[in-house]
Amino acid sequence: MFVMELSYTAPIEAVEDVLDAHIAWLDGYYASGVFIASGRKVPREGGIILAAGVSRAEVERIAAEDPFTLAGVCEYRITEFIATKTSSDLAGVRENPGV
């Protein structure tokens, strides 16, 4: 699983100019089952996306195609972790590393 942390690199007005495209991009990855949660940071200086079921290379490609990235209004920090324990609602994304 991946934590995709984005930080805004432009004024919020520039971020809002591409917000609709960003939301459509999010919706596509929710529909495909890759994204399982997302939202704004508080204070509003970026956001967090949880992604599962893809490789690191794939999640990096996904981040690169975010309209926010393409517009140059954010940067991503991607952290991989092994979700060995989850709520029952997230049981489908639990991982067993065999350790």
Coordinates of C-alpha atoms in Angstrom, one line a residue:
M1 CA 0.0 0.0 0.0
F2 CA 1.1 3.6 -0.6
V3 CA 0.6 6.9 1.1
M4 CA 0.7 9.5 -1.6
E5 CA 1.4 12.8 0.1
L6 CA 1.1 15.9 -2.0
S7 CA 2.2 19.4 -1.0
Y8 CA 1.1 22.5 -2.9
T9 CA 3.9 24.4 -4.6
A10 CA 1.7 27.2 -5.9
P11 CA -0.8 29.6 -4.4
I12 CA -4.2 28.0 -3.6
E13 CA -5.8 30.0 -6.4
A14 CA -3.6 28.1 -8.9
V15 CA -4.5 24.8 -7.3
E16 CA -8.3 25.6 -7.5
D17 CA -7.9 26.4 -11.2
V18 CA -7.2 22.6 -11.8
L19 CA -9.3 21.2 -9.0
D20 CA -12.1 19.9 -11.2
A21 CA -9.5 18.0 -13.4
H22 CA -7.9 16.6 -10.3
I23 CA -11.2 15.4 -8.9
A24 CA -12.0 13.7 -12.2
W25 CA -8.5 12.0 -12.1
L26 CA -9.2 10.8 -8.5
D27 CA -12.6 9.5 -9.6
G28 CA -11.0 7.4 -12.3
Y29 CA -8.6 5.7 -9.8
Y30 CA -11.4 5.1 -7.3
A31 CA -13.5 3.4 -10.0
S32 CA -10.5 1.2 -10.9
G33 CA -10.1 0.3 -7.2
V34 CA -6.6 1.7 -6.8
F35 CA -7.5 4.6 -4.5
I36 CA -9.1 3.7 -1.2
A37 CA -9.1 7.1 0.6
S38 CA -8.1 10.7 0.0
G39 CA -8.5 14.1 1.3
R40 CA -7.1 17.5 2.1
K41 CA -4.5 18.2 4.8
V42 CA -5.3 20.5 7.6
P43 CA -4.2 23.2 7.2
R44 CA -4.9 23.2 3.5
E45 CA -1.4 22.8 2.1
G46 CA -1.8 19.6 0.2
G47 CA -3.5 16.3 0.5
I48 CA -3.2 12.5 1.1
I49 CA -4.2 9.6 -1.1
L50 CA -4.1 5.9 0.0
A51 CA -3.4 3.6 -3.0
A52 CA -3.3 -0.2 -3.0
G53 CA -2.9 -3.1 -5.5
V54 CA -0.2 -1.5 -7.7
S55 CA 3.6 -1.4 -7.8
R56 CA 5.7 1.5 -6.8
A57 CA 6.5 2.2 -10.5
E58 CA 2.7 2.3 -11.2
V59 CA 1.9 4.6 -8.3
E60 CA 4.8 6.9 -9.4
R61 CA 3.3 7.0 -13.0
I62 CA -0.2 7.7 -11.5
A63 CA 1.2 10.6 -9.5
A64 CA 3.0 12.0 -12.6
E65 CA -0.3 12.1 -14.5
D66 CA -2.2 14.0 -11.8
P67 CA -3.5 17.3 -13.3
F68 CA -2.0 19.0 -10.2
T69 CA 1.4 17.6 -11.1
L70 CA 1.0 18.5 -14.8
A71 CA 0.0 22.0 -13.9
G72 CA 3.1 22.3 -11.6
V73 CA 1.0 23.1 -8.5
C74 CA 2.1 20.2 -6.3
E75 CA 4.9 17.7 -5.5
Y76 CA 4.4 14.1 -4.4
R77 CA 6.1 12.2 -1.6
I78 CA 5.3 8.5 -1.9
T79 CA 5.7 6.2 1.1
E80 CA 5.2 2.4 0.8
F81 CA 4.0 0.4 3.8
I82 CA 2.8 -3.1 4.4
A83 CA -0.8 -3.0 5.7
T84 CA -0.7 -6.1 8.0
K85 CA -3.6 -4.9 10.1
T86 CA -6.7 -3.0 8.9
S87 CA -10.3 -2.5 9.9
S88 CA -12.7 -5.1 8.6
D89 CA -13.8 -2.6 5.9
L90 CA -10.3 -2.7 4.5
A91 CA -9.7 -6.4 4.8
G92 CA -9.2 -6.7 1.0
V93 CA -6.0 -4.6 1.1
R94 CA -4.3 -6.4 4.0
E95 CA -0.9 -7.7 3.1
N96 CA 0.9 -10.7 4.5
P97 CA 4.6 -10.4 3.9
G98 CA 5.2 -13.9 5.1
V99 CA 7.3 -12.7 8.0

